[in-house]
CSV table of N, CA and C in Angstrom, one decimal:
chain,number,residue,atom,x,y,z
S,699,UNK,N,0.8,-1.2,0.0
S,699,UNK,CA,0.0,0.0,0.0
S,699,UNK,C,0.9,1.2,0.0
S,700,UNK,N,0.5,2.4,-0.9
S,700,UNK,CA,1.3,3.2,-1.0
S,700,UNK,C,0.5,4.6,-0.2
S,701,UNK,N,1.1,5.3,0.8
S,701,UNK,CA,0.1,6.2,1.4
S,701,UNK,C,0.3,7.6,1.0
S,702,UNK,N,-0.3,8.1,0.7
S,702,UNK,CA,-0.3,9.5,-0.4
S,702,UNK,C,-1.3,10.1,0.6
S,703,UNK,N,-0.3,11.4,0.8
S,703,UNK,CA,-1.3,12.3,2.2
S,703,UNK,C,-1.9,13.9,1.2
S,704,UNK,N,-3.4,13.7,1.4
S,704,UNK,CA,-3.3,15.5,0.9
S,704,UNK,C,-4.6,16.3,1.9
S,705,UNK,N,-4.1,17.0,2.7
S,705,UNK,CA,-4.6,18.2,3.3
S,705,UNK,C,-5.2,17.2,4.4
S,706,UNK,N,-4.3,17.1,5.0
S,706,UNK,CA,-4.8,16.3,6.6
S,706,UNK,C,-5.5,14.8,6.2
S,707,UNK,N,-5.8,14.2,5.0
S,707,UNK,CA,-6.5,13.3,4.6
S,707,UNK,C,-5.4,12.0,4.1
S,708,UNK,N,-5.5,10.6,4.9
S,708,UNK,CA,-4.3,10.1,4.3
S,708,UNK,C,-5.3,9.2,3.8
S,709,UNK,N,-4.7,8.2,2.7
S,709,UNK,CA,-5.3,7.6,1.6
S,709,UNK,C,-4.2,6.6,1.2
S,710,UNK,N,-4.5,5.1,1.6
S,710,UNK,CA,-3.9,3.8,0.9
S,710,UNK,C,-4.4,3.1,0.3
S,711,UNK,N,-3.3,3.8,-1.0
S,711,UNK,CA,-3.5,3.2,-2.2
S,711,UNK,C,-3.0,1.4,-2.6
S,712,UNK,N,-3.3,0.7,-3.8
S,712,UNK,CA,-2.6,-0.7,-3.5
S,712,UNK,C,-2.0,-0.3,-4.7
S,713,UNK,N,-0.7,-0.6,-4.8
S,713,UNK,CA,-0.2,0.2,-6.4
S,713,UNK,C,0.3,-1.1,-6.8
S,714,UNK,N,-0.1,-1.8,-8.2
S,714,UNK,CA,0.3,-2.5,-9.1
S,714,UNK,C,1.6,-2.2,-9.8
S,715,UNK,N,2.6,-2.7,-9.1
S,715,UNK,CA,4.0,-2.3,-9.4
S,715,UNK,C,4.4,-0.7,-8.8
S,716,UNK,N,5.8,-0.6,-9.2
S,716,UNK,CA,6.1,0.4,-8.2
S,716,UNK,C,6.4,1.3,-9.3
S,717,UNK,N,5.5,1.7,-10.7
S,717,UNK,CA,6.2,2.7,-11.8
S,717,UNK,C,6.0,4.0,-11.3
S,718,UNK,N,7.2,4.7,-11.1
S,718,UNK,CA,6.8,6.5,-10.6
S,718,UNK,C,5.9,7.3,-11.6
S,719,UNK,N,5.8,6.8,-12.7
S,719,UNK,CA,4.8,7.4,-13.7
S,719,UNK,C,3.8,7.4,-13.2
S,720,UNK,N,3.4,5.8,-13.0
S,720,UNK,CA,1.9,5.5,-12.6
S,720,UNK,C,1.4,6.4,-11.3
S,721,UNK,N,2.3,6.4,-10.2
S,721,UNK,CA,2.3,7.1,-9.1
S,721,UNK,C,2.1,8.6,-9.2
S,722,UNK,N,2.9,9.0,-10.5
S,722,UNK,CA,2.6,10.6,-10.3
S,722,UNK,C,1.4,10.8,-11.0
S,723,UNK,N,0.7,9.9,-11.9
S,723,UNK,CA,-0.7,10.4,-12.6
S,723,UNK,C,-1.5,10.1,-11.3
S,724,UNK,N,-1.3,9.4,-10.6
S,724,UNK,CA,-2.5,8.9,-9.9
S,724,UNK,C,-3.0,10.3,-8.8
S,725,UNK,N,-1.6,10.6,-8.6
S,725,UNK,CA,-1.7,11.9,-7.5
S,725,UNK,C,-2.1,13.2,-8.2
S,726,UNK,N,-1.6,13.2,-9.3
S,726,UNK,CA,-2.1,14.3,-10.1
S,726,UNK,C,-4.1,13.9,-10.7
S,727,UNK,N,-4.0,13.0,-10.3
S,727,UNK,CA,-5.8,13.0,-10.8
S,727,UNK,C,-6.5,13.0,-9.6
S,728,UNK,N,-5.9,12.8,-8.2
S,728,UNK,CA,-6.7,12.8,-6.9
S,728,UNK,C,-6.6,14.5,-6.8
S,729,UNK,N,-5.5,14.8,-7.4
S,729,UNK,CA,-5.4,16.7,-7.1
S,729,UNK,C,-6.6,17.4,-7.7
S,730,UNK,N,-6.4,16.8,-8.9
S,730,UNK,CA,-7.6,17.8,-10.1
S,730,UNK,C,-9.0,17.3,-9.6
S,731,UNK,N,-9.1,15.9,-9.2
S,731,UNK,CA,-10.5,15.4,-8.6
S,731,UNK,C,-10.6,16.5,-7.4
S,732,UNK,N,-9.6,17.0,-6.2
S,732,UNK,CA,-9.9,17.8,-5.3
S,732,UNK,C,-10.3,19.2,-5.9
S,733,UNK,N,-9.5,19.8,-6.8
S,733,UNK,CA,-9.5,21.1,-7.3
S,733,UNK,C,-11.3,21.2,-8.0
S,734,UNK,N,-11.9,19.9,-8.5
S,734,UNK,CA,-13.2,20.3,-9.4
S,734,UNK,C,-14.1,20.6,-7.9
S,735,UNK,N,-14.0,19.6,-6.8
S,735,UNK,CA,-14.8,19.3,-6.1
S,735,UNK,C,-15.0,20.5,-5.0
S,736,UNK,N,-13.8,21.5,-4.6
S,736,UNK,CA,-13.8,22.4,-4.0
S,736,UNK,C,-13.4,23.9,-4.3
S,737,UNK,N,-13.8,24.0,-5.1
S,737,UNK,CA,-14.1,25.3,-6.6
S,737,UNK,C,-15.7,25.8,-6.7
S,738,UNK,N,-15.2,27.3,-5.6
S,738,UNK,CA,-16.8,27.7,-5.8
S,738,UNK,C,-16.8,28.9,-6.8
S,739,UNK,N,-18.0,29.0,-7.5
S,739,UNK,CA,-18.5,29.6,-8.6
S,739,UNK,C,-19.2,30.6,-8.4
S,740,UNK,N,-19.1,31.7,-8.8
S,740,UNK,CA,-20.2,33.3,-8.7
S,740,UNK,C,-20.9,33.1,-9.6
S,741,UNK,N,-22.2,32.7,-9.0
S,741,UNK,CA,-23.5,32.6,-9.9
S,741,UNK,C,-24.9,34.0,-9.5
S,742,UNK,N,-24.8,34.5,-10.4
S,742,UNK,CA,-26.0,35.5,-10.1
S,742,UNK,C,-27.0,35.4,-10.6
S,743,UNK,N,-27.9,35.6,-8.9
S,743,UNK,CA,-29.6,35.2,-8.9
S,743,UNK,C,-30.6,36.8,-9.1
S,744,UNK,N,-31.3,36.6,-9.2
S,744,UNK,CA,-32.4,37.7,-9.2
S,744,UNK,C,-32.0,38.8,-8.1
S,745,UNK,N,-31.5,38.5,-7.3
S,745,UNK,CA,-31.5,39.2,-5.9
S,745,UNK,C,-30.1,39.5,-5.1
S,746,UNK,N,-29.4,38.2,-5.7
S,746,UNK,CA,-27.6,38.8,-5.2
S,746,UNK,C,-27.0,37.8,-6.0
S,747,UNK,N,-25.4,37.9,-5.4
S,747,UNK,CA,-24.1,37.1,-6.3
S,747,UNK,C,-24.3,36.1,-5.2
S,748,UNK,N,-24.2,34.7,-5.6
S,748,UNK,CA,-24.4,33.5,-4.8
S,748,UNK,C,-23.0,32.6,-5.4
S,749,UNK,N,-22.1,32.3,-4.0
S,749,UNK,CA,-21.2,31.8,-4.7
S,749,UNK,C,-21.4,30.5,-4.0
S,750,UNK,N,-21.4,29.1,-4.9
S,750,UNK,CA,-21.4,28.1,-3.9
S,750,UNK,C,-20.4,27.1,-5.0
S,751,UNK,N,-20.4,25.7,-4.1
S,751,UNK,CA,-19.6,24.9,-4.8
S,751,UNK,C,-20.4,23.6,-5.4
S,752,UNK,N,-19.7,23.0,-6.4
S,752,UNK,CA,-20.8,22.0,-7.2
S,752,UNK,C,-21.8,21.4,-6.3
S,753,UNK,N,-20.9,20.5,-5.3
S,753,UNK,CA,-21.7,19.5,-4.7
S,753,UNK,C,-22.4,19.9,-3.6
S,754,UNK,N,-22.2,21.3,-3.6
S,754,UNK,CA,-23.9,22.1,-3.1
S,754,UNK,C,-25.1,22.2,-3.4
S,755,UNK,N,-25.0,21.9,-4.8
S,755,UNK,CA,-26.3,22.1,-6.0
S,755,UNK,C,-26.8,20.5,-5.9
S,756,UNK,N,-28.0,20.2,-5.9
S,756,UNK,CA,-29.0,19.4,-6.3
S,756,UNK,C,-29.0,19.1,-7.5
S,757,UNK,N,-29.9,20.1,-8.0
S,757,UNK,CA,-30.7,20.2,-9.6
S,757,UNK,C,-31.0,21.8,-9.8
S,758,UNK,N,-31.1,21.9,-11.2
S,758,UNK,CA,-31.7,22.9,-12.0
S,758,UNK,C,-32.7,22.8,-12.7
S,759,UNK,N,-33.6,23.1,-12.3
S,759,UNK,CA,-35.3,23.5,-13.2
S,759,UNK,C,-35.8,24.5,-14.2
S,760,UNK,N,-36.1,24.6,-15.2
S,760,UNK,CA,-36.4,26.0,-15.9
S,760,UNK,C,-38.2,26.0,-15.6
S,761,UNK,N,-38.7,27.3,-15.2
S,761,UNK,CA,-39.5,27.9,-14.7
S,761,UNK,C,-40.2,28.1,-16.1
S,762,UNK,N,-41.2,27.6,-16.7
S,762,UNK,CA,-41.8,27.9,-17.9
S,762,UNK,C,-42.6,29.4,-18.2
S,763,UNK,N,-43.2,29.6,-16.6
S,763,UNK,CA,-43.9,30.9,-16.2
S,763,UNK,C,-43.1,31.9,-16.5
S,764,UNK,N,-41.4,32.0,-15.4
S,764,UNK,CA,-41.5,33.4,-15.1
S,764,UNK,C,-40.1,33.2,-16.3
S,765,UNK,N,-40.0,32.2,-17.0
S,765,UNK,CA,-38.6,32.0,-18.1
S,765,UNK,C,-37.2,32.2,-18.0
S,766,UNK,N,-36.9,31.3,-15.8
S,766,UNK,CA,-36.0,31.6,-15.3
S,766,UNK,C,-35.7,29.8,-15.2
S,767,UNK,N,-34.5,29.7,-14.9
S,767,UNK,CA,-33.9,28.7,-14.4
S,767,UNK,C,-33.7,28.8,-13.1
S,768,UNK,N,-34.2,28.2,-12.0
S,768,UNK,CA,-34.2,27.9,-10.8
S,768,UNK,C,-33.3,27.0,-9.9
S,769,UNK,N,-32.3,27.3,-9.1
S,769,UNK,CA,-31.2,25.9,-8.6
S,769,UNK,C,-31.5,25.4,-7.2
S,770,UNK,N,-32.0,24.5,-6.9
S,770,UNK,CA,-31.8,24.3,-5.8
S,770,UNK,C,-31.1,23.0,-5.3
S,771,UNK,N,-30.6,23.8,-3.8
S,771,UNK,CA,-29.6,23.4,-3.0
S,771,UNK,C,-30.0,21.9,-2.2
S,772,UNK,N,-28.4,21.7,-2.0
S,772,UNK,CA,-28.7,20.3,-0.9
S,772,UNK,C,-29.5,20.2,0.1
S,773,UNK,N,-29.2,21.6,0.8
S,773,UNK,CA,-29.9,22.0,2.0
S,773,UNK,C,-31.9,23.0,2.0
S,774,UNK,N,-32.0,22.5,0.8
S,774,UNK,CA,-33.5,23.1,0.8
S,774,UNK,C,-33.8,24.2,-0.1
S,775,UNK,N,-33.2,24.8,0.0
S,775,UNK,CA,-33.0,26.7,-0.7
S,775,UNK,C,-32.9,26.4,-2.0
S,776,UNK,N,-33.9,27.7,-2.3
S,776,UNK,CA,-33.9,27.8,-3.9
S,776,UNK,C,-33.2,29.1,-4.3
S,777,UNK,N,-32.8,29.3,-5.7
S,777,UNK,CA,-32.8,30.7,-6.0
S,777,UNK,C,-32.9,30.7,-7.6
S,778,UNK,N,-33.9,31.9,-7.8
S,778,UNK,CA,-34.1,31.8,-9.3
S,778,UNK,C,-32.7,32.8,-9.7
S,779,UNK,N,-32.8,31.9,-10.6
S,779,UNK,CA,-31.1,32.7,-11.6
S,779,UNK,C,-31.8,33.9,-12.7
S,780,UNK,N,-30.7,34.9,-13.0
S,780,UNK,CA,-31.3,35.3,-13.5
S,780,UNK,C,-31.4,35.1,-15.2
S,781,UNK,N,-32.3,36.0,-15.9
S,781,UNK,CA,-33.0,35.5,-17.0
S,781,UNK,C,-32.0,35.2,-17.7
S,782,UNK,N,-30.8,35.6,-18.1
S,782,UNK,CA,-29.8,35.4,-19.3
S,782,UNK,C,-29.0,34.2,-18.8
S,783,UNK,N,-29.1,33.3,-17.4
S,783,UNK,CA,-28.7,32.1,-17.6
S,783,UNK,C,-28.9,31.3,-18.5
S,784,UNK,N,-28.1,30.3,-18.8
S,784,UNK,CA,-28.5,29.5,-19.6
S,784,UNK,C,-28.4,28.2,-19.3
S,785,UNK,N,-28.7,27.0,-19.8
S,785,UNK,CA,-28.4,25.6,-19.1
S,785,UNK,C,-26.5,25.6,-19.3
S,786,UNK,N,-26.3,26.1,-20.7
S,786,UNK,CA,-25.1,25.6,-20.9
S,786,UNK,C,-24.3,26.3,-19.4
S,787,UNK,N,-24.5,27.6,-19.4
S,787,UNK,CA,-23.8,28.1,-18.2
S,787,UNK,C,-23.9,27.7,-17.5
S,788,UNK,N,-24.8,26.9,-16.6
S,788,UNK,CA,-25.2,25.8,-15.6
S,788,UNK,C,-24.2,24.5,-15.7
S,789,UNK,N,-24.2,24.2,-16.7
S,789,UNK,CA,-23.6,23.1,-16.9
S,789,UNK,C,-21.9,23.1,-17.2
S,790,UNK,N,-21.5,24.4,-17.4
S,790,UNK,CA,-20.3,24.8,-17.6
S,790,UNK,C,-19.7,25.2,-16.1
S,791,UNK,N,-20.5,25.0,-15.0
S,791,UNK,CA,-20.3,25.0,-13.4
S,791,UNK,C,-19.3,23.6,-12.8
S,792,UNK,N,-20.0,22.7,-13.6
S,792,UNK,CA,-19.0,21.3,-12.7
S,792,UNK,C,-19.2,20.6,-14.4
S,793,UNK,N,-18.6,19.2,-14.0
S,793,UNK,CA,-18.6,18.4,-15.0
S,793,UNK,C,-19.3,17.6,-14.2
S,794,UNK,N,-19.9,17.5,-12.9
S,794,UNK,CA,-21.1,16.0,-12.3
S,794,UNK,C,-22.2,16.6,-12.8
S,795,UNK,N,-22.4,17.7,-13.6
S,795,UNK,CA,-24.0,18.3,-13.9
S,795,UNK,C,-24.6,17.7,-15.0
S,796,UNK,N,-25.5,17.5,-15.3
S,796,UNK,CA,-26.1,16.9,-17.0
S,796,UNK,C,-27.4,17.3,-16.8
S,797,UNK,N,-27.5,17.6,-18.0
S,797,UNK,CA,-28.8,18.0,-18.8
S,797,UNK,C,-30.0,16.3,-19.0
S,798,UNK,N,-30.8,16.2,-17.9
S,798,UNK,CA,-31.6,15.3,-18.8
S,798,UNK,C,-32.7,15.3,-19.1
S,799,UNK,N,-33.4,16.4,-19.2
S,799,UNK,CA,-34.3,16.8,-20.2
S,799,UNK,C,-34.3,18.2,-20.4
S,800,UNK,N,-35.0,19.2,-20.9
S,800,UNK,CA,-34.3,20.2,-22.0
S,800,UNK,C,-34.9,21.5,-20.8
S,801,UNK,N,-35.2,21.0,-19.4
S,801,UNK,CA,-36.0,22.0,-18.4
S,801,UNK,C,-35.6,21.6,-17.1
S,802,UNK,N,-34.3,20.5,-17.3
S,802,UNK,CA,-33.9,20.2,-15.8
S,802,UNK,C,-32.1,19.7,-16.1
S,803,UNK,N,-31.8,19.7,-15.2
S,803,UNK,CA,-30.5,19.6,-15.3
S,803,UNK,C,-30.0,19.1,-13.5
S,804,UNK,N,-29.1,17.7,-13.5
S,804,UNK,CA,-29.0,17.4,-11.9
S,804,UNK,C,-27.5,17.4,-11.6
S,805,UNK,N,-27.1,17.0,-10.4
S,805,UNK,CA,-26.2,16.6,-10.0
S,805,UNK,C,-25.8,15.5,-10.1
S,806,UNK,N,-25.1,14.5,-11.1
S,806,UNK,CA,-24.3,13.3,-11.3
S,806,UNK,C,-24.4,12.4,-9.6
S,807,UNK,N,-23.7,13.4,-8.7
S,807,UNK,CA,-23.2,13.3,-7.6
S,807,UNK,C,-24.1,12.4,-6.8
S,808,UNK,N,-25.8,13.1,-6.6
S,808,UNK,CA,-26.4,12.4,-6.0
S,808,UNK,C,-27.8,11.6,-6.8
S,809,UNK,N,-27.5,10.9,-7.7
S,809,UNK,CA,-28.0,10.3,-8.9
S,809,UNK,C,-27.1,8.6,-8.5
S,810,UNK,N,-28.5,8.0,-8.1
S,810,UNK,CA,-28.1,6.8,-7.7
S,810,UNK,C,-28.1,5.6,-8.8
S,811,UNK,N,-29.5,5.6,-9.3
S,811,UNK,CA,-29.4,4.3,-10.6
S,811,UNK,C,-30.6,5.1,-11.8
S,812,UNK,N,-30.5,4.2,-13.0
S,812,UNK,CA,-31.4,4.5,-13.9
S,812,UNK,C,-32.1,3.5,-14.4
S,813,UNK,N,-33.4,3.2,-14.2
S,813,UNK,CA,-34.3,2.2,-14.7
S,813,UNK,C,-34.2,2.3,-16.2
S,814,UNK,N,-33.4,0.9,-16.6
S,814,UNK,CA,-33.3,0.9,-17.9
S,814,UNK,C,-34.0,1.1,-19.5
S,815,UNK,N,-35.5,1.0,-18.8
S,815,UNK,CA,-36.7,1.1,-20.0
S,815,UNK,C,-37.4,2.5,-19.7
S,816,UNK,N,-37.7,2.9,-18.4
S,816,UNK,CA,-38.3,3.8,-18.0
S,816,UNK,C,-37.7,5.5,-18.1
S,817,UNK,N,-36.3,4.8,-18.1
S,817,UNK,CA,-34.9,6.0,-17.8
S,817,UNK,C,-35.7,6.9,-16.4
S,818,UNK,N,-36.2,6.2,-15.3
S,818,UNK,CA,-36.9,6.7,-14.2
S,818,UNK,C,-35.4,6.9,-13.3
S,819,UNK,N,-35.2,7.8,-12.5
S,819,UNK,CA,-34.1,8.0,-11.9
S,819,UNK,C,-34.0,7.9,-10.7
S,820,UNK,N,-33.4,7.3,-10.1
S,820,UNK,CA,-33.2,7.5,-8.3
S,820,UNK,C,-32.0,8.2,-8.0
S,821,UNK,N,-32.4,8.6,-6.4
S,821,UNK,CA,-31.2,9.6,-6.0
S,821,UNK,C,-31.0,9.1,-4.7
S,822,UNK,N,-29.4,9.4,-4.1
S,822,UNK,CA,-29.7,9.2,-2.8
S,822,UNK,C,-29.7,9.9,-1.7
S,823,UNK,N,-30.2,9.3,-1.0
S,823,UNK,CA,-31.2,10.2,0.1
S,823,UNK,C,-30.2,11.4,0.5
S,824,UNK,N,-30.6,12.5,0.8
S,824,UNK,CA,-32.2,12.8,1.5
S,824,UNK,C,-32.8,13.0,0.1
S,825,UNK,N,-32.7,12.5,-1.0
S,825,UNK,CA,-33.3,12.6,-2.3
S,825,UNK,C,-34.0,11.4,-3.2
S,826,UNK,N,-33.8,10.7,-2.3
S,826,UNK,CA,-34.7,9.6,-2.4
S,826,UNK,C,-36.2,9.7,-2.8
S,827,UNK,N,-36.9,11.0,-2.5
S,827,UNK,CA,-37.9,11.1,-3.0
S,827,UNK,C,-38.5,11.4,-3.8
S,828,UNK,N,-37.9,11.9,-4.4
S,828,UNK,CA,-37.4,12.7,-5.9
S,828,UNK,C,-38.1,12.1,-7.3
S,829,UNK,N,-38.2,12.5,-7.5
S,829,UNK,CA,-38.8,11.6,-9.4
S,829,UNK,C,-38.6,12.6,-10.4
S,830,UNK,N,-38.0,11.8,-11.4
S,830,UNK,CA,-37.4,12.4,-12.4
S,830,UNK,C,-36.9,11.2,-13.5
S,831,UNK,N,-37.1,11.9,-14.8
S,831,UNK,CA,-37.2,11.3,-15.9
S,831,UNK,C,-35.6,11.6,-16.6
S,832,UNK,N,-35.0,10.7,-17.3
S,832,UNK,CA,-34.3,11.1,-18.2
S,832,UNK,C,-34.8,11.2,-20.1
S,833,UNK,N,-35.0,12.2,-20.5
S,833,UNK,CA,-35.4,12.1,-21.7
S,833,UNK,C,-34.5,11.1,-22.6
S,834,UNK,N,-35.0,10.9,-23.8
S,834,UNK,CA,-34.1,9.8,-24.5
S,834,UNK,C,-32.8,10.5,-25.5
S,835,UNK,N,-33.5,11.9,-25.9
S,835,UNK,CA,-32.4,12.5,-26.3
S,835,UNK,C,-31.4,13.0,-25.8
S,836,UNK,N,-31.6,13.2,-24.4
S,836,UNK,CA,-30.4,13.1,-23.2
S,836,UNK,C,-29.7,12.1,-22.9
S,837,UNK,N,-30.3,11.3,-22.9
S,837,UNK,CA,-29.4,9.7,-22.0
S,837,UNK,C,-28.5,10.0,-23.1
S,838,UNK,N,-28.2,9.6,-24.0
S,838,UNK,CA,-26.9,9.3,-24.5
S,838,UNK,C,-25.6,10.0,-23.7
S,839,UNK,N,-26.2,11.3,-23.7
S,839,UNK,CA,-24.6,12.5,-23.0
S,839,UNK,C,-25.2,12.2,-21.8
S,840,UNK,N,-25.7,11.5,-21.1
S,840,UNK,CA,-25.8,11.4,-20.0
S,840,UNK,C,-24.6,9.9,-19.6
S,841,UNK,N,-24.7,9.3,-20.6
S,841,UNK,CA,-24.0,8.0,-19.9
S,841,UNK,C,-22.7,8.3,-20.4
S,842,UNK,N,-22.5,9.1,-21.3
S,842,UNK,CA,-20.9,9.9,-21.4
S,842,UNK,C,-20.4,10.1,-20.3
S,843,UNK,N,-21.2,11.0,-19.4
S,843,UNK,CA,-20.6,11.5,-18.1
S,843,UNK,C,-20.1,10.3,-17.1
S,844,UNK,N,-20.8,9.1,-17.3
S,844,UNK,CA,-20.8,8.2,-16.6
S,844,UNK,C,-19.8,7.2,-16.5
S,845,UNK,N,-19.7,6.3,-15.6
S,845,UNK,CA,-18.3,5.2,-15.8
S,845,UNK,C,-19.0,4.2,-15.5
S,846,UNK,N,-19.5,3.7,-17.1
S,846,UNK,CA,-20.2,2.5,-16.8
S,846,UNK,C,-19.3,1.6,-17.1
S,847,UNK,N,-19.6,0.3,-16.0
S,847,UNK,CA,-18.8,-1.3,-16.2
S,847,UNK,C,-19.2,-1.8,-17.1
């Protein structure tokens, strides 16, 4: 086991041979994995500059009524963005985000399985209760994002 320490957090790895190559990609992708994961973003809502980080966000809804995108948070809280957001700029916030249908957009992160015929989606909790469809012209860039076996 090779122990690779970053920011108070130690981590044993089982390394398949001893190549320093292999060793320095591995730590260079745990760095950039840290760097996406704790990178907060100035997103402005109707009302102020809200700066949060990806795996704060839930999901993204588009508001058909008031022709806003709406985000809400882990912790409950909504805020409508304002009108010149766009999904892509939503989605240009993390790479765990995806578009799966053309008025919502989630978190990778807390997206647990996908019913193969229904593309019905579960999440895990406290989002377990959740329901949500993946459209079919979505799924495809949806399992891009994904690391399927």
């Amino acid at each position: 086991a090779l122990p690779i320490y970053m920011e108070d957090a130690k981590l044993n790895v089982i390394v398949l041979g001893n190549d320093p190559q292999y060793i320095q990609k591995f730590r260079s992708a745990l760095t950039s994995m840290q760097t996406v994961t704790s990178k907060r973003t100035a997103i402005q809502t109707v009302s102020k500059l809200l700066l949060v980080k990806a795996e704060d966000v839930f999901a993204c809804n588009f508001d058909e009524e008031c022709h806003l995108w709406n985000m809400r948070m882990v912790d409950g809280t909504e805020y409508k963005l304002k009108k010149q957001t766009t999904a892509k700029m939503i989605l240009g916030i993390s790479p765990y985000f995806a578009q799966i249908r053309q008025d919502r957009i989630i978190n990778l992160e807390y997206l647990a399985s996908i019913e193969n015929y229904t593309l019905r989606c579960t999440f895990y909790p406290p989002f377990d209760q959740e329901e949500a469809f993946i459209s079919r012209r979505c799924y495809k860039a949806v399992k891009e994002k994904l690391e399927i076996l």
